[in-house]
Amino acid sequence: MKYISTRGNGERIESAEAILKGIADDGGLFVPEEIPKITLNFIGELTKLSYEERAKRILSLFLTDYNEEELDICVKKAYGGDKFDDVQKAPLRTLSDGSVLELWHGPTSAFKDMALQLLPELMSAALKKTGEKSEILILTATSGDTGKAALEGFKDVDGIKMAVFYPQGGVSRMQRLQMATQEGGNVKVIAVKGNFDDAQTGVKNIFGDTEFKSKLADKKVKLSSANSINWGRLAPQIVYYFSAYADLTLANRINLGDKVDFSVPTGNFGDILAAYYGKLMGLPIGKLICASNANNVLTDFLKTGVYDKNREFYKTITPSMDILISSNLERLLYHVTNDPSKVKGWMDELKAAGRYDVGKEVLSKLQEIFWADYTDDAGTKDMINAVYKAENIVIDPHTAVAFKAADVYKKSGGKNEIVVVSTASPYKFGASVLGAVGVAAKDADDFEMLEILREKSKLPVPKGLAKLKDAPILHNDVVEKEKMKAAVFDFV
Ligand SMILES: *Cc1c(COP(=O)(O)O)cnc(C)c1O
């Protein structure tokens, strides 16, 4: 299986190389040249397997340059041991009406772990396979969740170092603690005097600085990125859609071959795109419900065919979906049109004018597969409360956005079993969640809040959050935004 650019520059490389590069030379994203097809029998076989074995079956179809032993080691390191607090890794919970796919049982309690536990192992194996002699330095700017998930994934991985920049005062206290207490001999966490955009711009400037990169090359260091456009983050996400489908048949909610709809809380379009790959492969998926918050650029796009980022940006109680440019949409447009020059044209328009229009024909193809809706913060809180009352479970705000869209879709006539994709533990967003279920916890500190939520939710407090209370602070550095490059150089 070879990987090519969505913008058609003719690059054609193996998956290991695509994973190390992250992005194609023409700025496009790597996509598989062909989509592997599976049979219902293949899905039937999955029902007998553990999550790790399911992952190997699916990944081996895409990462054909990794041999069985390499994949086995990567998958075991990612999902083995006690990193996940549920043996099923991505358990499916059936409700009285529909079901929920829980993707937050990893070390940082958000769905990013599903991919960011595996990506570092795939990169480390890729370094060996390609004979790369340099050390890889991963640089990331984070508004909170991604940085921590990446740090946990990359800590103590051979041949790779990682530096994370976060805006000083721009993340929650819990998120700051999660990063400032990060262990690992190869990682560095640095606060930037500025906001998230300053940190992000600083990182982008470093990536674009050829002189700096050649200085790093003299030290045998190459830059790479762990963000969600890397194919090595997407491929692991395809696995849990198959896993959920297999578990639905085991739970007798569906018969093998029945169509299932998935409702996915969406930001950068990575999670829902993985479901789309599943559908292309032959997983019986009906509709993919794209659920957004008040930053509803995707809802408008899937309803009108016009993508327009020129709009007000809202800070919501679902911060991981506060995004106006959904990078992974580019891959969807490539697969739906099979026309890289069109894709390149739209991406150029997006860059120049912040807007593009895919036209009626492409829109109707998209609408055969996707359905979209959005909800604001008030609707999100109402939904947390409604699900608590109806099903007696406490869900996080991002998950609530997907519940809401699923609800509206069902009322508009959806007939299939709907799986709501749950992307974060409610413990990560305790204050919003407690408010929504009617507990006044305004004066409680973060750790008191964990305790109140434990009583309310009957869920165990995630280890990674509970241990923060007594964890030593290991990272104290604060830099001016102009000094980020120097900080990186000091680190290497
Ligand atoms: C990242 C994230 C999302 C959005 O996922 P995308 O792949 O960016 O669409 C949703 N919920 C949570 C909790 C997240 O961390």
Coordinates of C-alpha atoms and ligand atoms in Angstrom, one line a residue:
M1 CA 0.0 0.0 0.0
K2 CA 1.4 3.4 -1.0
Y3 CA 0.5 6.8 0.2
I4 CA 0.0 9.8 -2.0
S5 CA -0.7 13.5 -1.5
T6 CA -4.3 14.9 -1.6
R7 CA -2.9 17.7 -3.7
G8 CA -1.4 15.5 -6.4
N9 CA 2.3 16.3 -6.5
G10 CA 3.1 12.7 -7.5
E11 CA 4.9 11.8 -4.2
R12 CA 4.3 8.1 -3.6
I13 CA 5.7 6.6 -0.4
E14 CA 5.3 3.8 2.2
S15 CA 3.3 4.3 5.4
A16 CA 6.4 4.4 7.6
E17 CA 7.8 7.3 5.6
A18 CA 4.4 9.1 5.6
I19 CA 4.2 8.7 9.3
L20 CA 7.6 10.2 9.8
K21 CA 7.0 13.1 7.4
G22 CA 3.5 14.0 8.7
I23 CA 2.6 16.2 5.8
A24 CA 3.4 15.9 2.0
D25 CA 5.9 18.2 0.3
D26 CA 3.1 20.2 -1.5
G27 CA 1.3 20.9 1.8
G28 CA -1.3 18.1 1.1
L29 CA -2.1 15.2 3.4
F30 CA -1.1 11.6 2.8
V31 CA -3.9 9.2 1.8
P32 CA -3.8 5.6 1.0
E33 CA -3.7 5.0 -2.8
E34 CA -6.3 2.3 -2.6
I35 CA -8.8 1.4 0.1
P36 CA -8.6 -2.2 1.4
K37 CA -11.9 -4.0 1.3
I38 CA -13.2 -6.4 4.0
T39 CA -16.0 -8.9 4.1
L40 CA -18.7 -9.5 6.7
N41 CA -16.8 -12.7 7.6
F42 CA -13.8 -10.5 8.5
I43 CA -15.9 -8.6 10.9
G44 CA -17.4 -11.8 12.3
E45 CA -13.9 -13.0 13.1
L46 CA -13.2 -9.8 15.0
T47 CA -15.8 -10.7 17.6
K48 CA -13.6 -13.4 18.9
L49 CA -10.5 -11.2 19.4
S50 CA -9.2 -8.8 22.0
Y51 CA -8.8 -5.1 21.1
E52 CA -5.1 -5.5 20.5
E53 CA -5.8 -8.4 18.0
R54 CA -8.5 -6.4 16.3
A55 CA -6.1 -3.5 16.0
K56 CA -3.5 -5.7 14.3
R57 CA -6.0 -7.1 11.8
I58 CA -7.1 -3.6 10.7
L59 CA -3.7 -1.9 10.8
S60 CA -2.0 -4.6 8.8
L61 CA -4.3 -3.7 5.9
F62 CA -3.0 -0.1 5.8
L63 CA 0.5 -0.3 7.2
T64 CA 1.6 -3.1 4.8
D65 CA 5.3 -2.1 5.2
Y66 CA 5.3 -3.0 8.9
N67 CA 5.7 -6.8 9.4
E68 CA 3.5 -8.8 11.8
E69 CA 6.1 -8.7 14.6
E70 CA 6.6 -5.0 14.3
L71 CA 2.9 -4.3 14.5
D72 CA 2.6 -6.8 17.4
I73 CA 5.2 -4.9 19.4
C74 CA 3.7 -1.5 18.6
V75 CA 0.2 -2.5 19.6
K76 CA 1.3 -4.2 22.8
K77 CA 3.3 -1.2 23.9
A78 CA 0.4 1.1 23.1
Y79 CA -2.5 -0.7 24.6
G80 CA -0.9 -3.3 26.8
G81 CA 0.0 -3.2 30.5
D82 CA -2.2 -1.1 32.7
K83 CA -2.2 2.1 30.7
F84 CA -5.9 1.7 30.0
D85 CA -8.3 1.3 32.9
D86 CA -10.6 -1.0 31.0
V87 CA -9.5 -4.3 29.5
Q88 CA -11.6 -3.7 26.4
K89 CA -9.7 -0.4 25.8
A90 CA -12.7 1.0 23.9
P91 CA -15.7 -0.5 25.6
L92 CA -19.2 -0.3 24.1
R93 CA -21.9 0.5 26.6
T94 CA -25.4 -0.3 25.5
L95 CA -28.2 2.0 26.8
S96 CA -32.0 1.5 26.9
D97 CA -31.9 3.5 23.6
G98 CA -28.8 3.3 21.4
S99 CA -25.2 2.8 22.6
V100 CA -22.1 4.7 23.6
L101 CA -18.5 3.9 22.5
E102 CA -16.2 5.0 25.3
L103 CA -12.9 6.2 24.0
W104 CA -11.5 7.8 27.2
H105 CA -10.1 4.9 29.2
G106 CA -6.5 5.8 28.3
P107 CA -3.9 7.6 30.5
T108 CA -5.1 11.1 29.9
S109 CA -8.9 10.4 29.9
A110 CA -9.6 11.7 26.3
F111 CA -10.0 9.9 23.0
K112 CA -6.7 11.3 21.7
D113 CA -5.0 8.5 23.7
M114 CA -6.4 5.9 21.3
A115 CA -4.1 7.2 18.6
L116 CA -1.4 9.0 20.6
Q117 CA -0.4 5.9 22.5
L118 CA 0.3 4.1 19.2
L119 CA 1.7 6.9 17.0
P120 CA 5.0 7.1 18.9
E121 CA 5.6 3.4 18.6
L122 CA 4.8 3.5 14.9
M123 CA 7.3 6.4 14.5
S124 CA 10.0 4.7 16.5
A125 CA 9.6 1.5 14.4
A126 CA 9.6 3.7 11.3
L127 CA 12.9 5.2 12.3
K128 CA 14.4 1.7 12.5
K129 CA 12.8 0.5 9.2
T130 CA 13.9 3.5 7.2
G131 CA 17.4 3.5 8.6
E132 CA 16.9 7.1 9.7
K133 CA 20.0 8.2 11.6
S134 CA 18.7 11.4 13.1
E135 CA 16.8 11.8 16.3
I136 CA 13.3 13.0 15.8
L137 CA 12.1 16.1 17.7
I138 CA 8.3 16.4 18.0
L139 CA 7.1 20.0 18.6
T140 CA 3.6 20.8 19.6
A141 CA 1.6 23.8 20.7
T142 CA -1.4 22.8 22.8
S143 CA -4.5 24.5 24.1
G144 CA -4.7 21.7 26.7
D145 CA -5.6 18.1 25.8
T146 CA -3.4 17.2 22.8
G147 CA -0.2 18.2 24.5
K148 CA -0.7 16.0 27.5
A149 CA -1.9 13.0 25.4
A150 CA 1.2 13.4 23.2
L151 CA 3.5 13.7 26.2
E152 CA 2.2 10.5 27.7
G153 CA 2.6 8.7 24.3
F154 CA 6.1 10.0 23.5
K155 CA 7.7 9.8 27.0
D156 CA 10.7 7.5 27.0
V157 CA 10.2 6.4 23.4
D158 CA 13.6 5.5 21.7
G159 CA 15.0 7.9 19.2
I160 CA 12.4 10.6 19.8
K161 CA 12.3 13.8 21.9
M162 CA 9.3 16.0 22.5
A163 CA 8.7 19.6 23.5
V164 CA 5.3 21.0 24.2
F165 CA 4.4 24.7 24.4
Y166 CA 1.2 25.9 26.1
P167 CA -0.1 29.4 26.7
Q168 CA 0.7 30.6 30.3
G169 CA -2.6 31.1 32.0
G170 CA -4.5 29.8 28.9
V171 CA -5.1 26.3 30.1
S172 CA -7.2 25.0 33.0
R173 CA -5.4 24.4 36.4
M174 CA -5.9 20.6 36.0
Q175 CA -4.5 20.7 32.4
R176 CA -1.5 22.8 33.6
L177 CA -0.9 20.3 36.4
Q178 CA -1.2 17.4 34.0
M179 CA 1.6 18.8 31.9
A180 CA 3.8 20.4 34.6
T181 CA 4.1 17.0 36.4
Q182 CA 4.9 15.1 33.2
E183 CA 7.6 12.4 33.7
G184 CA 10.0 11.1 31.0
G185 CA 13.6 11.7 30.3
N186 CA 13.0 12.9 26.7
V187 CA 10.2 15.5 27.2
K188 CA 10.1 19.2 27.9
V189 CA 7.1 21.3 28.8
I190 CA 7.3 25.1 28.4
A191 CA 4.8 27.8 29.1
V192 CA 4.7 30.7 26.6
K193 CA 3.9 34.3 27.6
G194 CA 1.0 34.7 25.2
N195 CA -2.2 33.0 24.1
F196 CA -2.6 29.8 22.2
D197 CA -2.3 31.5 18.8
D198 CA 1.1 32.9 19.9
A199 CA 2.3 29.4 20.9
Q200 CA 0.9 27.9 17.7
T201 CA 2.5 30.6 15.5
G202 CA 5.8 30.2 17.3
V203 CA 5.8 26.5 16.5
K204 CA 4.8 27.1 12.9
N205 CA 7.6 29.6 12.5
I206 CA 10.1 27.1 13.8
F207 CA 8.9 24.5 11.3
G208 CA 9.2 27.0 8.5
D209 CA 12.8 28.2 9.5
T210 CA 15.2 26.5 7.1
E211 CA 18.3 28.0 8.8
F212 CA 17.2 26.7 12.2
K213 CA 16.4 23.3 10.7
S214 CA 19.9 23.0 9.3
K215 CA 21.3 24.0 12.7
L216 CA 19.3 21.1 14.1
A217 CA 20.4 18.8 11.3
D218 CA 24.1 19.5 12.3
K219 CA 23.1 18.0 15.7
K220 CA 21.4 15.1 13.9
V221 CA 17.9 16.2 14.8
K222 CA 14.9 16.3 12.5
L223 CA 11.5 18.0 13.3
S224 CA 8.2 16.2 13.1
S225 CA 4.7 16.7 14.2
A226 CA 2.2 14.7 16.2
N227 CA -1.0 16.5 15.2
S228 CA -4.1 14.9 13.8
I229 CA -3.2 15.2 10.1
N230 CA -0.5 12.6 10.6
W231 CA -1.6 9.3 9.0
G232 CA -0.2 7.5 12.1
R233 CA -3.0 9.2 14.1
L234 CA -5.8 8.4 11.8
A235 CA -5.1 4.7 11.1
P236 CA -5.4 3.7 14.8
Q237 CA -8.8 5.4 15.0
I238 CA -10.3 3.2 12.2
V239 CA -9.9 0.3 14.6
Y240 CA -12.5 1.3 17.2
Y241 CA -15.3 1.6 14.7
F242 CA -14.8 -2.0 13.7
S243 CA -14.4 -2.9 17.3
A244 CA -17.7 -1.2 18.2
Y245 CA -19.5 -2.9 15.4
A246 CA -18.2 -6.3 16.5
D247 CA -19.3 -5.6 20.1
L248 CA -22.8 -4.6 18.9
T249 CA -23.2 -8.0 17.3
L250 CA -21.9 -9.7 20.5
A251 CA -24.4 -7.7 22.5
N252 CA -27.2 -8.8 20.1
R253 CA -28.1 -5.2 19.3
I254 CA -27.6 -5.9 15.6
N255 CA -27.2 -8.8 13.2
L256 CA -24.0 -9.0 11.2
G257 CA -24.6 -6.9 8.1
D258 CA -27.1 -4.5 9.7
K259 CA -26.3 -0.8 9.2
V260 CA -25.2 1.3 12.1
D261 CA -25.0 5.1 12.4
F262 CA -22.3 6.8 14.4
S263 CA -22.7 10.3 16.0
V264 CA -19.2 11.9 16.4
P265 CA -18.4 15.1 18.3
T266 CA -16.2 16.8 15.7
G267 CA -13.4 19.4 15.6
N268 CA -10.5 18.7 13.3
F269 CA -12.6 16.0 11.5
G270 CA -10.1 13.2 12.4
D271 CA -12.3 11.0 14.5
I272 CA -15.3 11.0 12.1
L273 CA -13.0 10.6 9.1
A274 CA -11.7 7.3 10.5
A275 CA -15.3 6.1 10.5
Y276 CA -15.6 7.1 6.9
Y277 CA -12.6 5.0 6.0
G278 CA -14.3 2.1 7.8
K279 CA -17.4 2.7 5.6
L280 CA -15.2 2.7 2.4
M281 CA -13.7 -0.6 3.5
G282 CA -17.1 -2.2 3.8
L283 CA -18.1 -1.7 7.4
P284 CA -21.9 -1.5 7.4
I285 CA -22.3 2.1 8.3
G286 CA -25.5 4.1 7.4
K287 CA -25.0 7.7 8.3
L288 CA -22.2 9.5 9.9
I289 CA -23.6 12.2 12.1
C290 CA -21.2 15.2 12.4
A291 CA -21.9 16.9 15.7
S292 CA -20.5 20.5 16.3
N293 CA -20.7 23.1 19.0
A294 CA -21.4 26.8 18.4
N295 CA -18.4 26.9 16.0
N296 CA -20.6 25.3 13.5
V297 CA -18.6 25.7 10.3
L298 CA -18.9 22.0 9.5
T299 CA -22.7 22.0 10.0
D300 CA -23.0 24.8 7.5
F301 CA -20.6 23.1 5.1
L302 CA -22.5 19.8 5.1
K303 CA -25.8 21.6 4.6
T304 CA -24.7 24.1 1.9
G305 CA -21.4 23.0 0.3
V306 CA -19.9 26.3 1.3
Y307 CA -17.0 26.2 3.8
D308 CA -16.5 29.6 5.3
K309 CA -14.3 30.2 8.3
N310 CA -14.9 34.0 8.2
R311 CA -17.1 34.0 11.3
E312 CA -17.0 34.8 15.0
F313 CA -15.0 32.3 17.1
Y314 CA -16.7 31.1 20.3
K315 CA -15.0 29.8 23.4
T316 CA -17.3 27.0 24.6
I317 CA -17.6 24.4 27.3
T318 CA -16.4 21.9 24.6
P319 CA -13.0 23.4 24.0
S320 CA -11.6 20.5 22.0
M321 CA -14.1 21.3 19.3
D322 CA -13.5 25.0 19.2
I323 CA -11.9 25.1 15.8
L324 CA -12.7 26.9 12.5
I325 CA -10.3 25.0 10.1
S326 CA -11.0 21.3 10.1
S327 CA -7.8 20.0 8.5
N328 CA -8.8 16.5 7.9
L329 CA -11.7 17.5 5.7
E330 CA -9.2 17.7 2.9
R331 CA -8.9 13.9 2.9
L332 CA -12.6 13.5 2.7
L333 CA -12.8 15.9 -0.3
Y334 CA -10.0 13.9 -2.0
H335 CA -11.8 10.6 -1.6
V336 CA -15.2 11.9 -2.7
T337 CA -13.9 13.7 -5.8
N338 CA -10.8 11.7 -6.6
D339 CA -9.5 14.9 -8.1
P340 CA -6.4 16.3 -6.5
S341 CA -6.4 19.5 -8.6
K342 CA -9.8 20.4 -7.3
V343 CA -8.8 19.7 -3.7
K344 CA -5.7 21.9 -4.2
G345 CA -7.9 24.7 -5.7
W346 CA -10.2 24.6 -2.7
M347 CA -7.4 24.6 -0.2
D348 CA -5.7 27.5 -2.0
E349 CA -9.1 29.4 -1.8
L350 CA -9.3 28.6 1.9
K351 CA -5.9 30.0 2.5
A352 CA -6.4 33.1 0.4
A353 CA -10.1 34.0 1.2
G354 CA -11.0 31.7 4.1
R355 CA -13.8 30.2 2.0
Y356 CA -14.6 27.6 -0.8
D357 CA -17.6 26.2 -2.4
V358 CA -17.6 22.5 -3.5
G359 CA -20.8 22.8 -5.6
K360 CA -24.0 20.8 -5.8
E361 CA -22.7 17.6 -7.1
V362 CA -20.0 17.1 -4.5
L363 CA -22.4 18.3 -1.8
S364 CA -25.0 15.6 -2.7
K365 CA -22.3 12.9 -2.5
L366 CA -21.3 14.2 0.9
Q367 CA -24.9 14.2 2.1
E368 CA -25.4 10.6 1.1
I369 CA -22.9 9.8 3.9
F370 CA -23.0 12.6 6.4
W371 CA -25.6 14.4 8.3
A372 CA -24.8 17.4 10.5
D373 CA -26.1 19.4 13.4
Y374 CA -24.8 21.6 16.2
T375 CA -25.7 22.7 19.6
D376 CA -24.7 25.6 21.9
D377 CA -23.5 25.5 25.5
A378 CA -27.0 25.7 26.9
G379 CA -28.2 22.8 24.7
T380 CA -25.1 20.8 25.7
K381 CA -25.8 21.2 29.4
D382 CA -29.4 20.3 28.9
M383 CA -28.3 17.1 27.2
I384 CA -25.9 16.2 30.0
N385 CA -28.9 16.5 32.3
A386 CA -31.3 14.6 30.1
V387 CA -28.9 11.7 29.6
Y388 CA -28.3 11.6 33.3
K389 CA -32.0 11.4 34.0
A390 CA -32.8 8.9 31.3
E391 CA -29.9 6.6 31.5
N392 CA -28.3 7.3 34.9
I393 CA -24.9 8.0 33.4
V394 CA -22.8 11.1 33.6
I395 CA -21.3 12.2 30.3
D396 CA -18.8 14.9 29.4
P397 CA -19.8 18.0 27.4
H398 CA -18.3 16.8 24.1
T399 CA -20.1 13.6 24.3
A400 CA -23.3 15.5 25.1
V401 CA -23.0 17.4 21.8
A402 CA -23.0 14.1 19.9
F403 CA -26.0 12.8 22.0
K404 CA -27.9 15.9 21.0
A405 CA -27.2 15.5 17.3
A406 CA -28.1 11.8 17.5
D407 CA -31.4 12.8 19.2
V408 CA -32.3 15.3 16.5
Y409 CA -31.3 12.8 13.7
K410 CA -33.5 10.1 15.2
K411 CA -36.5 12.5 15.5
S412 CA -36.0 13.3 11.8
G413 CA -36.5 9.7 10.9
G414 CA -33.3 7.8 11.5
K415 CA -34.0 4.0 12.0
N416 CA -30.6 2.4 12.4
E417 CA -28.9 1.6 15.8
I418 CA -27.0 4.8 16.7
V419 CA -23.6 4.6 18.4
V420 CA -22.7 7.9 20.2
V421 CA -18.9 8.3 20.3
S422 CA -17.9 9.4 23.7
T423 CA -14.6 11.3 23.6
A424 CA -13.7 12.4 27.1
S425 CA -14.2 11.3 30.7
P426 CA -16.6 13.5 32.5
Y427 CA -13.9 14.0 35.1
K428 CA -11.9 16.1 32.7
F429 CA -14.7 18.7 32.6
G430 CA -16.0 18.4 36.2
A431 CA -17.2 21.9 36.7
S432 CA -19.4 22.0 33.6
V433 CA -20.7 18.5 34.2
L434 CA -21.6 19.1 37.8
G435 CA -23.4 22.3 37.0
A436 CA -25.4 20.5 34.4
V437 CA -26.6 17.7 36.7
G438 CA -27.6 20.3 39.3
V439 CA -24.8 20.2 41.8
A440 CA -23.6 23.6 43.0
A441 CA -19.8 23.1 43.3
K442 CA -18.6 26.6 42.5
D443 CA -16.4 26.9 45.6
A444 CA -15.0 23.4 45.4
D445 CA -11.4 23.1 44.2
D446 CA -10.5 20.7 41.4
F447 CA -9.8 17.7 43.6
E448 CA -12.9 18.2 45.8
M449 CA -14.8 18.3 42.5
L450 CA -13.4 14.9 41.5
E451 CA -14.8 13.5 44.8
I452 CA -18.2 15.0 44.3
L453 CA -18.3 13.7 40.7
R454 CA -17.3 10.3 41.9
E455 CA -20.4 10.1 44.2
K456 CA -22.6 11.4 41.4
S457 CA -21.3 9.3 38.6
K458 CA -20.3 6.1 40.4
L459 CA -17.3 6.0 38.1
P460 CA -13.8 5.5 39.5
V461 CA -11.7 8.6 39.4
P462 CA -9.1 8.2 36.6
K463 CA -5.7 7.4 38.1
G464 CA -3.9 10.0 36.0
L465 CA -6.1 12.8 37.5
A466 CA -6.2 11.5 41.1
K467 CA -2.4 11.3 41.3
L468 CA -1.9 14.9 40.3
K469 CA -2.7 16.1 43.8
D470 CA 0.6 14.9 45.2
A471 CA 2.7 14.8 42.0
P472 CA 5.9 16.9 42.0
I473 CA 6.2 19.8 39.6
L474 CA 8.9 18.9 37.1
H475 CA 8.5 21.6 34.5
N476 CA 8.6 25.3 35.4
D477 CA 10.0 27.0 32.3
V478 CA 8.3 30.1 31.1
V479 CA 9.5 31.9 27.9
E480 CA 8.7 35.0 26.0
K481 CA 7.0 34.1 22.7
E482 CA 10.1 35.5 20.8
K483 CA 12.3 33.0 22.7
M484 CA 10.7 29.7 21.8
K485 CA 13.3 28.8 19.2
A486 CA 16.1 29.4 21.7
A487 CA 14.3 27.2 24.2
V488 CA 14.1 24.4 21.6
F489 CA 17.8 24.7 20.8
D490 CA 18.7 24.5 24.5
F491 CA 16.6 21.4 24.9
V492 CA 18.3 19.5 22.0
Ligands
LIG1 C1 -10.0 16.2 19.9 C2 -11.4 16.0 20.5 C3 -12.6 16.1 19.7 C4 -12.6 16.3 18.3 O1 -12.0 15.3 17.5 P1 -11.5 15.6 16.0 O2 -10.8 14.4 15.6 O3 -10.6 16.8 16.1 O4 -12.7 15.9 15.2 C5 -13.8 15.8 20.4 N1 -13.8 15.6 21.7 C6 -12.7 15.6 22.5 C7 -12.8 15.4 23.9 C8 -11.4 15.8 21.9 O5 -10.3 15.8 22.7

